[in-house]
mmCIF file of C-alpha atoms in Angstrom:
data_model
loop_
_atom_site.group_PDB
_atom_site.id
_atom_site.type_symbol
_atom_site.label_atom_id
_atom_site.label_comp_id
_atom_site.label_asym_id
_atom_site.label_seq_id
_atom_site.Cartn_x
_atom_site.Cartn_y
_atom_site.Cartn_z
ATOM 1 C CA UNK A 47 13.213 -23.497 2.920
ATOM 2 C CA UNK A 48 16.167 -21.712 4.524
ATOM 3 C CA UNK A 49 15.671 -19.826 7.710
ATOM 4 C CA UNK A 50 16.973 -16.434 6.000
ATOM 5 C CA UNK A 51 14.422 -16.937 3.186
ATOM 6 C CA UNK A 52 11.726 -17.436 6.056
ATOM 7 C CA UNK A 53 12.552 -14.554 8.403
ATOM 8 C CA UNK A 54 12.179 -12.360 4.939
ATOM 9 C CA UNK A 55 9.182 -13.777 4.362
ATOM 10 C CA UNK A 56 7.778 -13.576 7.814
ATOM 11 C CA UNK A 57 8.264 -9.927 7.140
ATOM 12 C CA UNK A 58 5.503 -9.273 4.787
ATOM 13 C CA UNK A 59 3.334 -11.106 6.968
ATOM 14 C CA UNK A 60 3.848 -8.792 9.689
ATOM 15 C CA UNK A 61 4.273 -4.954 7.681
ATOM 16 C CA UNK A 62 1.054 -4.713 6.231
ATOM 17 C CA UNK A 63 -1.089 -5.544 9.417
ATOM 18 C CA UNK A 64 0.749 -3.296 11.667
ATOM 19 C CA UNK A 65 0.099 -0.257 9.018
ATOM 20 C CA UNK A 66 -3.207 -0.981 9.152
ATOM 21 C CA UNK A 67 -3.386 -1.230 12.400
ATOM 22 C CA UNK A 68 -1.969 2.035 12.716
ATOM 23 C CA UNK A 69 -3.998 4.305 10.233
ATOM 24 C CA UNK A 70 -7.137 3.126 11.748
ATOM 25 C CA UNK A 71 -6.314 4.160 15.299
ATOM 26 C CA UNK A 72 -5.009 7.301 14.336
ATOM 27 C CA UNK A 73 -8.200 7.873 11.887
ATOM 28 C CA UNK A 74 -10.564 7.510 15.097
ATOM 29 C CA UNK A 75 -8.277 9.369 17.285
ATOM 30 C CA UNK A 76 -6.862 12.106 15.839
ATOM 31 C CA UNK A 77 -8.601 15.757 16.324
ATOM 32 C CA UNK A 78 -10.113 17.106 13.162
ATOM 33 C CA UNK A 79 -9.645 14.737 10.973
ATOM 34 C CA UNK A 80 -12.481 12.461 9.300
ATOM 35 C CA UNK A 81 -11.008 9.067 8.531
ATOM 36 C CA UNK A 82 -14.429 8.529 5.821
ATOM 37 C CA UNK A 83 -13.286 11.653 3.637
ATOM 38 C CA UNK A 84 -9.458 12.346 4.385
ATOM 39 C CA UNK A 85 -6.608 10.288 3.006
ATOM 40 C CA UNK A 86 -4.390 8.218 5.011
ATOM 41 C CA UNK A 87 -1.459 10.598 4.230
ATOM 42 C CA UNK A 88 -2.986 13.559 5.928
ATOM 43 C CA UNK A 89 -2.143 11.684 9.225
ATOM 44 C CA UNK A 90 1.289 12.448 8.574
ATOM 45 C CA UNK A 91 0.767 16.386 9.035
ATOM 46 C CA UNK A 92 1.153 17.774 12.269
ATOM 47 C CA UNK A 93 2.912 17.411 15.833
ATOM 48 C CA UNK A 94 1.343 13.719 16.237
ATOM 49 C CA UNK A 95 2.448 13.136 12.479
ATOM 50 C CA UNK A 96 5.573 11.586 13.109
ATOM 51 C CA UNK A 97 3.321 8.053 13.769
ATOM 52 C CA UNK A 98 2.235 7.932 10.339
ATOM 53 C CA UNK A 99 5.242 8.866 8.732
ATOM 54 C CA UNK A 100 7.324 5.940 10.890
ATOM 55 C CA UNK A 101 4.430 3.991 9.383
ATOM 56 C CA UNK A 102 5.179 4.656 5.773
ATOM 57 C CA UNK A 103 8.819 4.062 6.763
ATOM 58 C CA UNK A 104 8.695 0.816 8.854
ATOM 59 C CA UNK A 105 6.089 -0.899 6.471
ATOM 60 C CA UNK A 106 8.228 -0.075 3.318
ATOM 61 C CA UNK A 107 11.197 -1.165 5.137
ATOM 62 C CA UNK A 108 9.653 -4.477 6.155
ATOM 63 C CA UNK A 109 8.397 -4.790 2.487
ATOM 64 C CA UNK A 110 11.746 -4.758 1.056
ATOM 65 C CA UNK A 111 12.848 -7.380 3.058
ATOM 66 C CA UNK A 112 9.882 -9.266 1.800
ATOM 67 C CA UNK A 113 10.696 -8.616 -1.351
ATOM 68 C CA UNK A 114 13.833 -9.954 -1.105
ATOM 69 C CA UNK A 115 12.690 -13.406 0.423
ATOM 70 C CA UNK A 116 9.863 -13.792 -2.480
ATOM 71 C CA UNK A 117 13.183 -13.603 -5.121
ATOM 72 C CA UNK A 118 14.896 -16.045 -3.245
ATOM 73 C CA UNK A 119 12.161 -18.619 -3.173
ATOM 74 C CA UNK A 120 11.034 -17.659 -6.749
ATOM 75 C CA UNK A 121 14.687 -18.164 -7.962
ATOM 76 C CA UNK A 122 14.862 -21.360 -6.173
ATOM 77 C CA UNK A 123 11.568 -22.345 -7.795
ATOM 78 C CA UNK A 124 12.300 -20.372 -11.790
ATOM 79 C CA UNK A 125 10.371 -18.238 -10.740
ATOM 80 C CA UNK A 126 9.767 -14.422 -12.667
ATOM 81 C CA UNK A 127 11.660 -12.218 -11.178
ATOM 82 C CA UNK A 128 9.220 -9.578 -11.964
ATOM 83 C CA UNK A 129 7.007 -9.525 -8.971
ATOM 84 C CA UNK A 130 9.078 -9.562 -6.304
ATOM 85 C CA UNK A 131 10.453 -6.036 -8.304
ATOM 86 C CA UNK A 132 7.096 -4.597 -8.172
ATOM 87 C CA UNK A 133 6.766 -5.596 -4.437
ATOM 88 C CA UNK A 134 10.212 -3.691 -3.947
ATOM 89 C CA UNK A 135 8.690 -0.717 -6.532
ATOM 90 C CA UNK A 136 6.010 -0.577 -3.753
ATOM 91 C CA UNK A 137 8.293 -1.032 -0.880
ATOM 92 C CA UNK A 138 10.233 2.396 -2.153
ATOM 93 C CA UNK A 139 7.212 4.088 -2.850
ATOM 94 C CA UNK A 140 5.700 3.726 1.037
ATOM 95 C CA UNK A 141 9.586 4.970 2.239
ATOM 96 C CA UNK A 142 9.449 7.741 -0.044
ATOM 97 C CA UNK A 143 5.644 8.712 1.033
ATOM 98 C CA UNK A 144 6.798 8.770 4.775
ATOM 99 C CA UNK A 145 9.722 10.836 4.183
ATOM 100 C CA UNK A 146 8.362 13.307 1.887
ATOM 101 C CA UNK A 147 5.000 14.549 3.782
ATOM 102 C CA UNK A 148 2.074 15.506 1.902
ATOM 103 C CA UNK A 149 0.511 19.097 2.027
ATOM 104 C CA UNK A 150 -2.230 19.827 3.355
ATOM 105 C CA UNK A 151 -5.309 19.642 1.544
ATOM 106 C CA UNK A 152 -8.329 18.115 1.077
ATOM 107 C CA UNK A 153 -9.836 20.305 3.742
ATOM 108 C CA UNK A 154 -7.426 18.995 6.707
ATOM 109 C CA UNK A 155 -6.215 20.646 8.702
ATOM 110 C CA UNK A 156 -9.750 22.445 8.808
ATOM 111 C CA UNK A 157 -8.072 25.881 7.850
ATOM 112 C CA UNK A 158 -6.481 24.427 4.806
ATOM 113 C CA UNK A 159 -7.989 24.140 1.030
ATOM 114 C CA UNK A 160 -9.660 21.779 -0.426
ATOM 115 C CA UNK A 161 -7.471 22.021 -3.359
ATOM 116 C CA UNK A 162 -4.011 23.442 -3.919
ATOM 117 C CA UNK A 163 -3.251 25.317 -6.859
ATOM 118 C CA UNK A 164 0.425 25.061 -6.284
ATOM 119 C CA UNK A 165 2.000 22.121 -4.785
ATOM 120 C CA UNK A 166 5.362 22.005 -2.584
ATOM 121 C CA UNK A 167 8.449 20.615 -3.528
ATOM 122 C CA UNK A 168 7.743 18.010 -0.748
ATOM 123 C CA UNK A 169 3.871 17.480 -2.002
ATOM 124 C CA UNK A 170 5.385 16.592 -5.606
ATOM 125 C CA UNK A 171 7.288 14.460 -4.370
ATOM 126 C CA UNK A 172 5.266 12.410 -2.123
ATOM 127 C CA UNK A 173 2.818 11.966 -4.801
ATOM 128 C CA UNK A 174 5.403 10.970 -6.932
ATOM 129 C CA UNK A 175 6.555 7.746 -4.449
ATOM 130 C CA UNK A 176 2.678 7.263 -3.893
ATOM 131 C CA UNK A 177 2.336 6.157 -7.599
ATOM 132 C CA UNK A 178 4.084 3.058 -7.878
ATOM 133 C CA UNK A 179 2.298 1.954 -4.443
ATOM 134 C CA UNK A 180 -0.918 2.366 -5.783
ATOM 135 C CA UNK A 181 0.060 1.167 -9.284
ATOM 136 C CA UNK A 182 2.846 -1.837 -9.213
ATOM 137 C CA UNK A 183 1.013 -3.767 -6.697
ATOM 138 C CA UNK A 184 -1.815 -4.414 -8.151
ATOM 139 C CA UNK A 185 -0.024 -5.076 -11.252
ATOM 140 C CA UNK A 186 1.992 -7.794 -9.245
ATOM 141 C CA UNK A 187 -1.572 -9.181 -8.232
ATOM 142 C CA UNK A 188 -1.838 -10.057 -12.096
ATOM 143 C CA UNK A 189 1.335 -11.407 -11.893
ATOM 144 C CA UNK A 190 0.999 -13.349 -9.507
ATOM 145 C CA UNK A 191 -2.710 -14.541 -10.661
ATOM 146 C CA UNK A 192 -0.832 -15.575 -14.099
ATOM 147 C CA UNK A 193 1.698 -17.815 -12.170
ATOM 148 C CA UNK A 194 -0.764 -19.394 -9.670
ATOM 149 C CA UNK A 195 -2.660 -19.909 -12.914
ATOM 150 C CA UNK A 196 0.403 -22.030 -14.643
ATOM 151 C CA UNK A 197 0.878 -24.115 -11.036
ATOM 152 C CA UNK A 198 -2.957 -25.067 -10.496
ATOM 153 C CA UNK A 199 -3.763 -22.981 -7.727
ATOM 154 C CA UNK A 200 -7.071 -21.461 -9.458
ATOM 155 C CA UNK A 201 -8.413 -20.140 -6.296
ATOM 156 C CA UNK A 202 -5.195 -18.056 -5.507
ATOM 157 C CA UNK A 203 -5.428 -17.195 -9.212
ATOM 158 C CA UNK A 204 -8.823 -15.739 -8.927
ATOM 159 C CA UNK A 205 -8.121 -14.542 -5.930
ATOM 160 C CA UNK A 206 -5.117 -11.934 -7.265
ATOM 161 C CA UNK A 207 -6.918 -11.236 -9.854
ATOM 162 C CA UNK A 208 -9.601 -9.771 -8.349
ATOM 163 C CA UNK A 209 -7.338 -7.762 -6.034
ATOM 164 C CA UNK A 210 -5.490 -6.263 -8.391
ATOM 165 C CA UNK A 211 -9.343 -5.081 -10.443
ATOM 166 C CA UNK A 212 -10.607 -3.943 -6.747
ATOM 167 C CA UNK A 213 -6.968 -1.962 -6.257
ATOM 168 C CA UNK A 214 -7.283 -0.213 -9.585
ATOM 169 C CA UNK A 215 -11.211 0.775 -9.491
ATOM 170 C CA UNK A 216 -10.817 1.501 -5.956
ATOM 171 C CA UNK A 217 -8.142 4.176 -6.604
ATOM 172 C CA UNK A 218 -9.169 5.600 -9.455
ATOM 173 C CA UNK A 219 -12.801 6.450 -7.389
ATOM 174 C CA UNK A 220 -10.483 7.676 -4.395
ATOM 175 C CA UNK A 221 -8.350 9.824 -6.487
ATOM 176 C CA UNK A 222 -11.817 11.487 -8.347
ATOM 177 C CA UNK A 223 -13.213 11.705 -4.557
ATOM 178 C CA UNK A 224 -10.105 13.949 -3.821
ATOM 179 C CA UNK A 225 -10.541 15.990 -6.641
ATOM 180 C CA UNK A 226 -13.652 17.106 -4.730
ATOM 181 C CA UNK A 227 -15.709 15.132 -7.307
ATOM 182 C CA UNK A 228 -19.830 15.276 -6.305
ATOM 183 C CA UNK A 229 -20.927 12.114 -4.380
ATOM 184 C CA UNK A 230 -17.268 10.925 -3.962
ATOM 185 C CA UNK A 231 -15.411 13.423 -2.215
ATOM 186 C CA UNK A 232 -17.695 12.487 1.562
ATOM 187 C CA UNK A 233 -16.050 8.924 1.153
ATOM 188 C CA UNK A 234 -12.766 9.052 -0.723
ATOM 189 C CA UNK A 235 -11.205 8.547 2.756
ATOM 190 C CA UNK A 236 -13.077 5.196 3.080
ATOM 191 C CA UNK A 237 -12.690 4.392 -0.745
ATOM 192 C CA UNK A 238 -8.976 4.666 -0.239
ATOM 193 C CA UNK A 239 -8.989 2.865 2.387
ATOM 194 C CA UNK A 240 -10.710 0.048 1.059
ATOM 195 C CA UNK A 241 -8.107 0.279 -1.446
ATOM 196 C CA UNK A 242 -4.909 -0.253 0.712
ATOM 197 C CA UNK A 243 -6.477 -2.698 2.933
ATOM 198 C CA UNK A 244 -7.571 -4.950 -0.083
ATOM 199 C CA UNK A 245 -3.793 -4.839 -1.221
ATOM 200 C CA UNK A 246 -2.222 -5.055 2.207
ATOM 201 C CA UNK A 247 -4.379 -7.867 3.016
ATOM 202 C CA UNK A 248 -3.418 -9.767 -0.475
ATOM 203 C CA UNK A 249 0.537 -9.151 0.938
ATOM 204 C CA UNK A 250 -0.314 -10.887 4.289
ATOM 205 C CA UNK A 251 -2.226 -13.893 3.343
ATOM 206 C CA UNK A 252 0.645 -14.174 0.052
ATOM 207 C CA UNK A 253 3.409 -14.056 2.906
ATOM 208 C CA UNK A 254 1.622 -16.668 4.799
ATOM 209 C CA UNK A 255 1.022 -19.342 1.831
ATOM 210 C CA UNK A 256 4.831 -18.734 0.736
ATOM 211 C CA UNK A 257 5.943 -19.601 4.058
ATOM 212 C CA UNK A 258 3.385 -22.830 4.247
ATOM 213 C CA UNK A 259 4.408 -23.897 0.728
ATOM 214 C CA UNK A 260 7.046 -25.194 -1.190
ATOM 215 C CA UNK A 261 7.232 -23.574 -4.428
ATOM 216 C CA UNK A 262 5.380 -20.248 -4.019
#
């Protein structure tokens, strides 16, 4: 494998940890906010926002990249060229999140509404680049399950699939949990976060076995 194809590789292996890594230390740390019931883009509001948003920038960055090195070693292998475009959808999405911040709702800041009735120009569109993150990778999951399918990795077949089921259910309960739904709304936070960290941690370990393979 060539070394550029690596060092693109090697980059979603690092992204998705790091953003992790981040969220979580802000969701202890930061004043007022409750990690179990807000979302992970509500970090992004405020003086100390400016973490989360480089976040959301320097993950979707790193995930372009990574995208980029999974065509190269697909190509090299006939591979379909149509996950490494949903990685990218996802890649844009996470850029587009961190530059447009979200308003504030969901009862954070504490002064805030649960619910706007009117969102900002800025709101729209952050919700707008949040789709495809939520949406195209888990459908690259079933991709990616279909082609470790065809190549006899079963496990790794299995594997995606059931990420990409867990992704889905897992935002579709957050998003109802946001909506102030009863007996979701106290743990959307920790719903969505299940969510991303079931997806980010699918990224990692599929970085890591196309570095340590040959065909991908």
């Amino acid at each position: 494998m060539e070394i550029k194809t690596k060092a693109l590789l090697a980059c979603g292996a690092i992204a998705c940890p790091l953003f992790i890594l981040v969220f979580l230390i802000e969701g202890i740390t930061r004043s007022g906010y409750n990690a179990v019931r807000h979302p992970v883009s509500s970090l992004s509001i405020g003086e100390p926002g400016w973490i989360q948003v480089a976040s959301f920038i320097i993950t979707g960055s790193l995930l372009v990249f990574f995208a980029v090195g999974l065509r190269y070693k697909l190509a090299a292998h006939k591979g379909n060229v149509v996950a490494p475009l949903l990685i990218a959808a996802v890649a844009i999405g996470l850029i587009g999140a961190g530059i447009f911040t979200t308003d504030p709702v969901y009862g954070y800041p504490a002064d805030k509404p649960l619910l706007l009735t009117q969102l900002s120009i800025h709101g729209r569109l952050h919700v707008l680049f949040s789709i495809p993150v939520f949406l195209c990778l888990p459908a690259a999951c079933f991709v990616f399950s279909k082609r470790f399918s065809k190549t006899g990795e079963q496990g790794w077949a299995i594997y995606s699939l059931i990420t990409g089921i867990v992704m889905f259910a897992t935002f579709i309960l957050a998003g109802m949990g946001f909506k102030q739904v009863t007996g979701l709304v106290d743990f959307a936070g920790l719903i969505q976060r299940l969510c991303i960290i079931t997806g980010w941690t699918w990224i990692t370990l599929l970085a890591l076995h196309s570095l340590n393979t040959g065909t991908g």
